[in-house]
Short mmCIF file of N, CA and C in Angstrom, two decimals:
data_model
loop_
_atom_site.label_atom_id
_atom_site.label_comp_id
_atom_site.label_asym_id
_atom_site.label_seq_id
_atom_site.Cartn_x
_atom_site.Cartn_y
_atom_site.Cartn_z
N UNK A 1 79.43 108.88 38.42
CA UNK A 1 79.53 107.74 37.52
C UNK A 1 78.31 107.65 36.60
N UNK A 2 77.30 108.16 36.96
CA UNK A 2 76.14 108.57 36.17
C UNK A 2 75.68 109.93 36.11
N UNK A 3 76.02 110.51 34.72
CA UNK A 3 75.25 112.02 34.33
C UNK A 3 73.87 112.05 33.99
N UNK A 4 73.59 112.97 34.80
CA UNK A 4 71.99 113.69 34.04
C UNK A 4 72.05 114.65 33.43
N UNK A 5 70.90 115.55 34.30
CA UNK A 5 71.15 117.19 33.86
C UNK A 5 71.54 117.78 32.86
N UNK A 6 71.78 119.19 33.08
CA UNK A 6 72.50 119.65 31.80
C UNK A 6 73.44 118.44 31.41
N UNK A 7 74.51 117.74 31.94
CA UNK A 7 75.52 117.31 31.65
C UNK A 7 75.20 115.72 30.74
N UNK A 8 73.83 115.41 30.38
CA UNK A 8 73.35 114.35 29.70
C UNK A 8 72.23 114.25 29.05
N UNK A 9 72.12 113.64 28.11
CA UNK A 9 70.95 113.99 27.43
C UNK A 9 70.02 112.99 27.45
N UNK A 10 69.27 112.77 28.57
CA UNK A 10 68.48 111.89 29.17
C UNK A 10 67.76 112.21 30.07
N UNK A 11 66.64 111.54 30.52
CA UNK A 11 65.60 112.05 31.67
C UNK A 11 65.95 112.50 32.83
N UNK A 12 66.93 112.35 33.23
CA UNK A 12 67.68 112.61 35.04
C UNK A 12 67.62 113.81 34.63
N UNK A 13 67.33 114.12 36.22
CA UNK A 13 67.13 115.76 36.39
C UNK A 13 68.66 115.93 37.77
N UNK A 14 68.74 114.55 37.93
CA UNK A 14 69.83 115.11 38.97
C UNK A 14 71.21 114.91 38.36
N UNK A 15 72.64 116.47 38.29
CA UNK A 15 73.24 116.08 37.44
C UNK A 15 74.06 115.55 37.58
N UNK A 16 74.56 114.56 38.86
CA UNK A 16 75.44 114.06 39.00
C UNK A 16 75.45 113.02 39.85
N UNK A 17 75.80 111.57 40.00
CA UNK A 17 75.47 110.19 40.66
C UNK A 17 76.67 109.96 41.02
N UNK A 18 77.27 110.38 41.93
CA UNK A 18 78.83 109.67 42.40
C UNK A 18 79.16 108.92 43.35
N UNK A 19 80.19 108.23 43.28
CA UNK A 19 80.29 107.18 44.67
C UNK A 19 81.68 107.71 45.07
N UNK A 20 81.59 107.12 46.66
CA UNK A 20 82.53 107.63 47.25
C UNK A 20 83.03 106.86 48.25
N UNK A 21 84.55 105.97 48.29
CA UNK A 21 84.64 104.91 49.07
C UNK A 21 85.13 105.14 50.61
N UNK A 22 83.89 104.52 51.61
CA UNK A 22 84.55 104.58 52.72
C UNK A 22 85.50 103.59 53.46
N UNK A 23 85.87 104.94 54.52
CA UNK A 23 86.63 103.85 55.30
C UNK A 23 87.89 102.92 54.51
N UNK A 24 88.36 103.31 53.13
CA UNK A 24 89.77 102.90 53.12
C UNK A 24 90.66 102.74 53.70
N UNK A 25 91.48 101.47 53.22
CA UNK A 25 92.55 100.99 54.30
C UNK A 25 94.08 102.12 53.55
N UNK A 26 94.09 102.11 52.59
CA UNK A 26 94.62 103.15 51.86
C UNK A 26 94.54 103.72 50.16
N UNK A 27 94.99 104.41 49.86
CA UNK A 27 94.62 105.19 49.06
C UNK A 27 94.30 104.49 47.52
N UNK A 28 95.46 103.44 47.54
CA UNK A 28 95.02 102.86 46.09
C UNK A 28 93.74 101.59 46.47
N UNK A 29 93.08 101.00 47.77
CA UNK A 29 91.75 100.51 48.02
C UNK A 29 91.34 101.52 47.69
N UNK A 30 91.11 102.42 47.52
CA UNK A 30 89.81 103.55 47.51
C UNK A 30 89.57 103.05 46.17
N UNK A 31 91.05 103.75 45.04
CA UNK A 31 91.11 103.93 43.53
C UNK A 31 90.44 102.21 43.15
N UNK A 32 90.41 101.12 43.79
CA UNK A 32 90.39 100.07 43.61
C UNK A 32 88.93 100.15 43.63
N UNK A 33 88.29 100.55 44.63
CA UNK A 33 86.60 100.29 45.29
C UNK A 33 85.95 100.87 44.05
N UNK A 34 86.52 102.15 43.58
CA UNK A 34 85.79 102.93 42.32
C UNK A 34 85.72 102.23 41.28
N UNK A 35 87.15 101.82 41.12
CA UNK A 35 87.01 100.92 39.58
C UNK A 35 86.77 99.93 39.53
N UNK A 36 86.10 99.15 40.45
CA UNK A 36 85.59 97.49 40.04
C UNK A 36 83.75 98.03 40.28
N UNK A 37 83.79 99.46 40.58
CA UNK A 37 82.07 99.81 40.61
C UNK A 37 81.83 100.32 39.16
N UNK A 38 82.51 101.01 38.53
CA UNK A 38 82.63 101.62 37.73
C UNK A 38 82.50 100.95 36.49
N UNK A 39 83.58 99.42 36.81
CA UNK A 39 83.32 98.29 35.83
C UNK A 39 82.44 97.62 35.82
N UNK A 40 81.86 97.11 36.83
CA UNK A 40 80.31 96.89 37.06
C UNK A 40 79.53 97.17 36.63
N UNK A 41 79.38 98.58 37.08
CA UNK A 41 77.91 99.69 36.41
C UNK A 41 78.35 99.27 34.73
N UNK A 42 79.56 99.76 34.17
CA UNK A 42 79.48 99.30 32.56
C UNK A 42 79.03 97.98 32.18
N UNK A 43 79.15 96.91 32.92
CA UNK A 43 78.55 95.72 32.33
C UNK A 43 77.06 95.65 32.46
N UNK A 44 76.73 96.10 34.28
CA UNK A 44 75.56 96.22 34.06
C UNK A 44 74.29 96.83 32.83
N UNK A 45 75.32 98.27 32.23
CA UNK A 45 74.48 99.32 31.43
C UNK A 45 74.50 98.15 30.15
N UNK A 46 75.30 97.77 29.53
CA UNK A 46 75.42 96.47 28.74
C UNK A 46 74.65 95.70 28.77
N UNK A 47 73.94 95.01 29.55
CA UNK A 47 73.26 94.04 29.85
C UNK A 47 71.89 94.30 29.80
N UNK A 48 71.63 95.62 30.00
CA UNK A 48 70.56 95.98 29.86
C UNK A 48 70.47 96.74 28.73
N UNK A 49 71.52 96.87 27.99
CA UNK A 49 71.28 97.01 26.06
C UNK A 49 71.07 98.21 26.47
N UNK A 50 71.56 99.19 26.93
CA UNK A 50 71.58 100.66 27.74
C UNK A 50 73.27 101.25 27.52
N UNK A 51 72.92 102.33 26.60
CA UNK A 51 74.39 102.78 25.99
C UNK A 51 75.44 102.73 27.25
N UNK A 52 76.44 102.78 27.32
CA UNK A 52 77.87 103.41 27.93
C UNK A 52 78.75 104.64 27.30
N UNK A 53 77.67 105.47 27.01
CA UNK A 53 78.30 106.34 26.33
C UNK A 53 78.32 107.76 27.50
N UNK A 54 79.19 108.62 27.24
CA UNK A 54 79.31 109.36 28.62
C UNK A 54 78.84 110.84 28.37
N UNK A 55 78.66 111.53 29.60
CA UNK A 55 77.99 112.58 30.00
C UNK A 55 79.21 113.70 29.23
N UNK A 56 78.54 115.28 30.04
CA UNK A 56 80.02 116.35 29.84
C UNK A 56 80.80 116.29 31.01
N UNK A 57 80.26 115.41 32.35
CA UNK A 57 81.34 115.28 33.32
C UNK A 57 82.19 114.00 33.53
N UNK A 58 81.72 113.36 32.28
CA UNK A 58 82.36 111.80 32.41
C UNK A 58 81.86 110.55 33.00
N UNK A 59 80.90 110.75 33.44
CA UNK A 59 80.23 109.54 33.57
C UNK A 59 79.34 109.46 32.92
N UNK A 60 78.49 107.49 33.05
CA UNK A 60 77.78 107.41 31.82
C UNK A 60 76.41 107.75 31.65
N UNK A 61 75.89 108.17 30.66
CA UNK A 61 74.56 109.04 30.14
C UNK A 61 73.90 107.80 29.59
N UNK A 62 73.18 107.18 30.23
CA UNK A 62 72.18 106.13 29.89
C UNK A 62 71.02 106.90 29.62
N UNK A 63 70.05 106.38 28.97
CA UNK A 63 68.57 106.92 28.29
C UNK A 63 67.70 106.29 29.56
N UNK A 64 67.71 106.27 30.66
CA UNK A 64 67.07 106.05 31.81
C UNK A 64 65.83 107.22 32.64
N UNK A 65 65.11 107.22 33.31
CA UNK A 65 63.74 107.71 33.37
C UNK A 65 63.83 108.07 35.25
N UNK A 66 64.35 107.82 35.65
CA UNK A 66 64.38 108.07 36.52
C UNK A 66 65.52 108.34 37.91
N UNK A 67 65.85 109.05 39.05
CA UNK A 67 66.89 109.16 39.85
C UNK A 67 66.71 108.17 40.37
N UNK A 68 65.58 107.13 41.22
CA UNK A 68 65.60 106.09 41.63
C UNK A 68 66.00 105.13 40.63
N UNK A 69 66.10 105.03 39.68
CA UNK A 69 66.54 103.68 38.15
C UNK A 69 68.19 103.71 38.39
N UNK A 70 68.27 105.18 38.60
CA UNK A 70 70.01 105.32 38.41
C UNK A 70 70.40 105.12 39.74
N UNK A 71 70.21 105.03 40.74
CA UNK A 71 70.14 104.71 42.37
C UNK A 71 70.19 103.32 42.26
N UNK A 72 69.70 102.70 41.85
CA UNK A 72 69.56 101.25 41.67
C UNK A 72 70.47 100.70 40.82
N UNK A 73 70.83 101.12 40.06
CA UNK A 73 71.85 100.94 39.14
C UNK A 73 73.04 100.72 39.90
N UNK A 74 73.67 101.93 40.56
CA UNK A 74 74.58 101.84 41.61
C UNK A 74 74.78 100.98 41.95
N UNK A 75 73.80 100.99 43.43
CA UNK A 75 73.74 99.97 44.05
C UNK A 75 74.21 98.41 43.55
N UNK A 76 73.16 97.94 42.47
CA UNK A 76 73.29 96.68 42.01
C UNK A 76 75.17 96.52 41.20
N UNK A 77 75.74 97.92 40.87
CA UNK A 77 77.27 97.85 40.68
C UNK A 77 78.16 97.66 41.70
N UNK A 78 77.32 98.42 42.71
CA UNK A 78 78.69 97.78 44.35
C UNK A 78 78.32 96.40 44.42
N UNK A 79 77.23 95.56 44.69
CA UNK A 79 77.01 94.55 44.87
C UNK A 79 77.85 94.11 43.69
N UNK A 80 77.87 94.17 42.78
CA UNK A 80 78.55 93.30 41.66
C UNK A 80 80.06 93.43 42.17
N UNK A 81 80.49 94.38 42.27
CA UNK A 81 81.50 94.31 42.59
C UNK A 81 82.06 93.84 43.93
N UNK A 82 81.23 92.76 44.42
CA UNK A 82 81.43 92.35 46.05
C UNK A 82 81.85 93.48 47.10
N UNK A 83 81.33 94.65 46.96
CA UNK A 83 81.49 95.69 47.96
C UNK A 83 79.82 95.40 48.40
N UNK A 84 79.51 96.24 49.66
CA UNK A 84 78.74 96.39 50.61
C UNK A 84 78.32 97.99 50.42
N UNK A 85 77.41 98.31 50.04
CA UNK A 85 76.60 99.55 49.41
C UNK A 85 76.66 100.07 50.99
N UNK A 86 77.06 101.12 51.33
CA UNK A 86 77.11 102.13 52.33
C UNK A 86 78.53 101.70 53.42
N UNK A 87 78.84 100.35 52.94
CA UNK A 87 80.16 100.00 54.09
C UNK A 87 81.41 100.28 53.61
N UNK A 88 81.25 99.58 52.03
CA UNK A 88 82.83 100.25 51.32
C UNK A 88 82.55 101.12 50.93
N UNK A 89 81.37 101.42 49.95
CA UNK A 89 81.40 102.61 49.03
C UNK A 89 79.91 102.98 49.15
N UNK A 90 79.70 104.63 49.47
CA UNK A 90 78.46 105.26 49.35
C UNK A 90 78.35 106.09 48.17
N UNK A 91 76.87 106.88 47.88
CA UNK A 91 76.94 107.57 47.25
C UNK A 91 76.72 108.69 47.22
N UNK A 92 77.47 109.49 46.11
CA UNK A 92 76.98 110.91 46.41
C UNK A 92 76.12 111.95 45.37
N UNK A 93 75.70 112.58 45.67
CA UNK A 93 74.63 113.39 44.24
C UNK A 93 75.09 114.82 44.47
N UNK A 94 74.86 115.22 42.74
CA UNK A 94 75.05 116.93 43.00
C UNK A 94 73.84 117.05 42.07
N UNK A 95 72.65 117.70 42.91
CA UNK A 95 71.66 118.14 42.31
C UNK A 95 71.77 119.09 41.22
N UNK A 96 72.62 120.46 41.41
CA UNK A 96 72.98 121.06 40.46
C UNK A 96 71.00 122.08 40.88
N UNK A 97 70.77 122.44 41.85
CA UNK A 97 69.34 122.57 42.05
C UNK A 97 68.91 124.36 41.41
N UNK A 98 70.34 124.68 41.10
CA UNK A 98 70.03 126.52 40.35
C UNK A 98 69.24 125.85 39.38
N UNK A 99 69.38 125.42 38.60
CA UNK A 99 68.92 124.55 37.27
C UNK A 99 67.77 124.25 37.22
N UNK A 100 67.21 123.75 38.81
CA UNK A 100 66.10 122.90 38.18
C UNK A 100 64.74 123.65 39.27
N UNK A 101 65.03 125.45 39.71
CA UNK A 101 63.75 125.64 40.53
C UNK A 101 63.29 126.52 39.40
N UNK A 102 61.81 126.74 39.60
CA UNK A 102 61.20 127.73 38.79
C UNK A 102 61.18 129.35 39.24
N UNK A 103 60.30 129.79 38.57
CA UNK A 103 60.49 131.30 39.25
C UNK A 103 59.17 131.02 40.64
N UNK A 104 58.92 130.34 40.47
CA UNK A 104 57.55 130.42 41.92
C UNK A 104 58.22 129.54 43.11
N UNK A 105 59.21 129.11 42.93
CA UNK A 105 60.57 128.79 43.85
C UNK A 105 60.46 127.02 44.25
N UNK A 106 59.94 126.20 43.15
CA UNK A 106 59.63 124.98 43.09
C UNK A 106 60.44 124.48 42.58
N UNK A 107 60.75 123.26 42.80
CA UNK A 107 62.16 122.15 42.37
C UNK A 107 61.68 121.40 41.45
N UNK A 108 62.14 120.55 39.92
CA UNK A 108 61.90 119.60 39.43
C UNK A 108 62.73 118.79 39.51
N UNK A 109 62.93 118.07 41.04
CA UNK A 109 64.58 117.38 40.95
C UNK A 109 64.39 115.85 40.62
N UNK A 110 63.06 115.46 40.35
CA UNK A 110 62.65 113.89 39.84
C UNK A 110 61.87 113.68 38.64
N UNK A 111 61.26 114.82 38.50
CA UNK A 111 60.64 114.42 37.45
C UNK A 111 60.23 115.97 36.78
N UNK A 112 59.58 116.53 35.37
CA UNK A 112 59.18 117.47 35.05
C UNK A 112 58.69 118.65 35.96
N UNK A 113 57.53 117.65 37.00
CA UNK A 113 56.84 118.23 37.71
C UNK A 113 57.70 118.95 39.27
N UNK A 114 56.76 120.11 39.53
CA UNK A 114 58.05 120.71 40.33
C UNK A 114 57.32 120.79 41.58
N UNK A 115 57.98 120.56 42.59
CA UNK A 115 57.78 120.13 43.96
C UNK A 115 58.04 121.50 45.11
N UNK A 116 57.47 121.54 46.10
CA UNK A 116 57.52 122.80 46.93
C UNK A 116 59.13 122.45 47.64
N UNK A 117 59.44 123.31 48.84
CA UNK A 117 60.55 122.89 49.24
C UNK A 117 60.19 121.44 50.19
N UNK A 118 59.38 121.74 51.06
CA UNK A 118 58.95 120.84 52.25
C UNK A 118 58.94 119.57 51.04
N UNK A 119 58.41 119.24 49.65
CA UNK A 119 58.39 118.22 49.09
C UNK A 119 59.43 118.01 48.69
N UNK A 120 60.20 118.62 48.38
CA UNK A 120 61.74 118.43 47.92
C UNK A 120 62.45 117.73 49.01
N UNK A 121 62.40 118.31 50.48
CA UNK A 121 63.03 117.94 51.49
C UNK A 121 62.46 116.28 51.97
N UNK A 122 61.06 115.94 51.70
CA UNK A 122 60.62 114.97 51.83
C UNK A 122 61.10 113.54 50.67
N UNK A 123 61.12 114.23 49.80
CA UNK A 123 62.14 113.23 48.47
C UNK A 123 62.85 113.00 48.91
N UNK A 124 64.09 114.40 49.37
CA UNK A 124 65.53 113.93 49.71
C UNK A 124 65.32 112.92 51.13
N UNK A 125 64.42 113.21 51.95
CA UNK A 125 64.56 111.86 53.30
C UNK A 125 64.50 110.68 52.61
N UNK A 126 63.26 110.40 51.54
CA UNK A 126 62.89 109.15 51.08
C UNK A 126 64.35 108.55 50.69
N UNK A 127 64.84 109.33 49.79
CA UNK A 127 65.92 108.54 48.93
C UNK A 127 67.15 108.10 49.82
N UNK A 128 67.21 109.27 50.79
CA UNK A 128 68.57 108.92 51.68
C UNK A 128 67.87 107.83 52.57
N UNK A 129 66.88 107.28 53.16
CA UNK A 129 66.67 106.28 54.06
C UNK A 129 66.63 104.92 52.76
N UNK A 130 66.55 105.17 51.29
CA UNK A 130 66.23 103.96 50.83
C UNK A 130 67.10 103.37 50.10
N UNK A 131 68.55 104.62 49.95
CA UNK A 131 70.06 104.03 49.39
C UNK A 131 70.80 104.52 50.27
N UNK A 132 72.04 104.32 50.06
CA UNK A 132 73.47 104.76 50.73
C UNK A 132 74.07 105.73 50.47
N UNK A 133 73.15 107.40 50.44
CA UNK A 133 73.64 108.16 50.04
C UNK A 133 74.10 109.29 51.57
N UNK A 134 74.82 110.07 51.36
CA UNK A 134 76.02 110.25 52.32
C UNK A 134 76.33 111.97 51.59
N UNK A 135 76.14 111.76 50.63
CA UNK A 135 76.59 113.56 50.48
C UNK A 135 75.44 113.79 49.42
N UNK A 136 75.04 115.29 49.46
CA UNK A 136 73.48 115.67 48.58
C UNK A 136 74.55 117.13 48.51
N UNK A 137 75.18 117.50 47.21
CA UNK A 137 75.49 119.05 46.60
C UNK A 137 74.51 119.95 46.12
N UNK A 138 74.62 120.69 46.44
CA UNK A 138 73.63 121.55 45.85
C UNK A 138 72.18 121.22 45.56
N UNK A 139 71.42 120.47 46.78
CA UNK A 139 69.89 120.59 47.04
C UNK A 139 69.38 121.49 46.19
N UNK A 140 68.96 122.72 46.70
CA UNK A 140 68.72 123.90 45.95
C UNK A 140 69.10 125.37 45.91
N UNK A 141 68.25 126.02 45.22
CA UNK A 141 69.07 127.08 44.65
C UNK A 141 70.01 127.74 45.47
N UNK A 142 70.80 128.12 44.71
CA UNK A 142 72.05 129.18 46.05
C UNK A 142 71.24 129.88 46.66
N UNK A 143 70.13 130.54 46.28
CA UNK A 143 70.05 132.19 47.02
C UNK A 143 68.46 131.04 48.20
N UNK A 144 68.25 130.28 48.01
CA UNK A 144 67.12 129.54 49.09
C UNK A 144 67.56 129.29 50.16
N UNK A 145 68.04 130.54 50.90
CA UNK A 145 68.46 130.36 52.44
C UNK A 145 67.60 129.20 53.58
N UNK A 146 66.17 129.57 53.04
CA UNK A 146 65.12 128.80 54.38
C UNK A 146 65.26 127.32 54.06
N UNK A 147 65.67 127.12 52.81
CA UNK A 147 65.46 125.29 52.39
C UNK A 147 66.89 124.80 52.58
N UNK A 148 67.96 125.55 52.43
CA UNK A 148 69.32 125.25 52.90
C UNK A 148 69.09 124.88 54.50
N UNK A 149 68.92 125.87 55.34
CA UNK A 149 68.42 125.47 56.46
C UNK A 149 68.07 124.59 56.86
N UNK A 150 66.63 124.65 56.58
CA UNK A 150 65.24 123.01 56.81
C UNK A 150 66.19 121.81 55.99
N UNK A 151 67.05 121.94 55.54
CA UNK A 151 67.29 120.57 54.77
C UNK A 151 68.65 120.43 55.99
N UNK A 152 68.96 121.17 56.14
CA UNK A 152 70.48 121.05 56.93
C UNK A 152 69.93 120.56 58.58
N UNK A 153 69.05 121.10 59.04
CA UNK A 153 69.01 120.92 60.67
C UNK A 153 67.95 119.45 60.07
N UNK A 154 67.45 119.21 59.66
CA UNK A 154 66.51 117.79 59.26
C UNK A 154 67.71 116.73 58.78
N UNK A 155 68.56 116.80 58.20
CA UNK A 155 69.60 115.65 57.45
C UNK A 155 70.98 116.22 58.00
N UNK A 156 71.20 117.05 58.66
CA UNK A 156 72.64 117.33 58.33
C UNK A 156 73.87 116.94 59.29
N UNK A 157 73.13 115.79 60.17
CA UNK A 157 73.60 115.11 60.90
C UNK A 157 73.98 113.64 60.28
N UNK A 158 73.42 113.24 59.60
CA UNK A 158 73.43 111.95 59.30
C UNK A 158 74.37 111.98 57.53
N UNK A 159 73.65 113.30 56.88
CA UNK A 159 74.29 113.37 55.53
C UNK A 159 75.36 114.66 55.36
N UNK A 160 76.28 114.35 54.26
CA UNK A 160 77.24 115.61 54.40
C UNK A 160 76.13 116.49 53.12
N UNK A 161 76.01 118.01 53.44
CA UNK A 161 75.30 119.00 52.55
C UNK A 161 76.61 119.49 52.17
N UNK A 162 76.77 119.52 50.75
CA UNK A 162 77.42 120.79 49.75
C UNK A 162 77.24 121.66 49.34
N UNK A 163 77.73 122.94 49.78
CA UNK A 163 77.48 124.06 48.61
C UNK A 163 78.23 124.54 47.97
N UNK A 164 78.10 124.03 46.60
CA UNK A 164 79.19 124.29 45.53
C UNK A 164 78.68 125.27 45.04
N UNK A 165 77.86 125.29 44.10
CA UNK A 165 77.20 126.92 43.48
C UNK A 165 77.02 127.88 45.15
N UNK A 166 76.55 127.52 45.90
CA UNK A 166 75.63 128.67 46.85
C UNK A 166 77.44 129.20 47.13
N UNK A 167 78.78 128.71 47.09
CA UNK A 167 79.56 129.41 47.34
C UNK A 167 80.37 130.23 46.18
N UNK A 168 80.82 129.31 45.30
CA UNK A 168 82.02 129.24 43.90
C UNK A 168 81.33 130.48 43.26
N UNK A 169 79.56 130.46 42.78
CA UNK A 169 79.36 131.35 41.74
C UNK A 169 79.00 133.06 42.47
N UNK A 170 79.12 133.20 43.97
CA UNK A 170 79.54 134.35 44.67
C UNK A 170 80.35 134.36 45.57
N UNK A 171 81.97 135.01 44.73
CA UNK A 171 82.70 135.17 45.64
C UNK A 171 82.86 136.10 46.82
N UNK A 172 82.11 136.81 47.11
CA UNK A 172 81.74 137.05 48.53
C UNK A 172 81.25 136.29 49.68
N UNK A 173 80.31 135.34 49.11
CA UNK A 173 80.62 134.04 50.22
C UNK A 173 81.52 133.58 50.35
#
């Protein structure tokens, strides 16, 4: 519901902010939970005189500064929408992390500056203990077997890990 990354032309380095409703009673509550968040977040971006204009994956590309700004954003849209941030609807991120390591194997997944893995993995605890996030895609790079790992046996009980690039862009995995 919020683009960064390649997919926006704004400070987020993470490229994708999605929510995801739990625990539906059935299928059109789900479609329901999304779109009164969805309508939310647009009034909210409004209100704060913050475009609604959208990403290349369809959600909206606000001129915002930070993954915690857009985390908060969320949030304050489930609340608007009388949902319960982690009870009806959580959220989910796709780092998109091929994108954002250097060649000395460092992440810039918050800001310019690029972070080791152990700091990367320490971000991702911060953020998951301080919102309702529930699925993290593509942490980092496909081929970073040891940080796939350390991020998986450290979170991978509590959060769902994706690997969309580490599988889709080699089909031999």
């Amino acid at each position: 519901i919020i683009n960064g990354g390649a997919h926006a032309d704004n400070a987020l380095r993470i490229q994708e902010f999605m929510i995801r409703p739990e625990n539906p009673i059935h299928f059109m509550g789900a479609i329901e939970r999304c779109f009164l968040v969805i309508h939310s977040l647009k009034k909210i971006l409004k209100s704060k005189k913050l475009l609604v204009n959208v990403g290349d994956e369809g959600g909206f590309a606000p001129s915002i500064n930070s993954n915690e700004e857009a985390l908060e954003l969320i949030v304050d849209a489930i609340d608007a929408a009388k949902l319960q941030p982690g009870k009806h609807v959580s959220i989910c991120l796709d780092v998109a992390a091929n994108e954002l390591m250097n060649k000395n194997g460092k992440y810039s997944i918050q800001s310019e500056n690029y972070l080791s893995t152990e700091e990367s993995i320490n971000y991702y605890k911060k953020i998951i203990s301080n919102y309702p996030i529930k699925s993290i895609e593509d942490p980092f790079s496909e081929n970073d077997w040891k940080a796939w790992a350390k991020l998986t046996s450290e979170v991978g009980k509590q959060i769902q890990i994706v690997g969309d690039d580490l599988f889709v862009t080699n089909p031999k995995r």
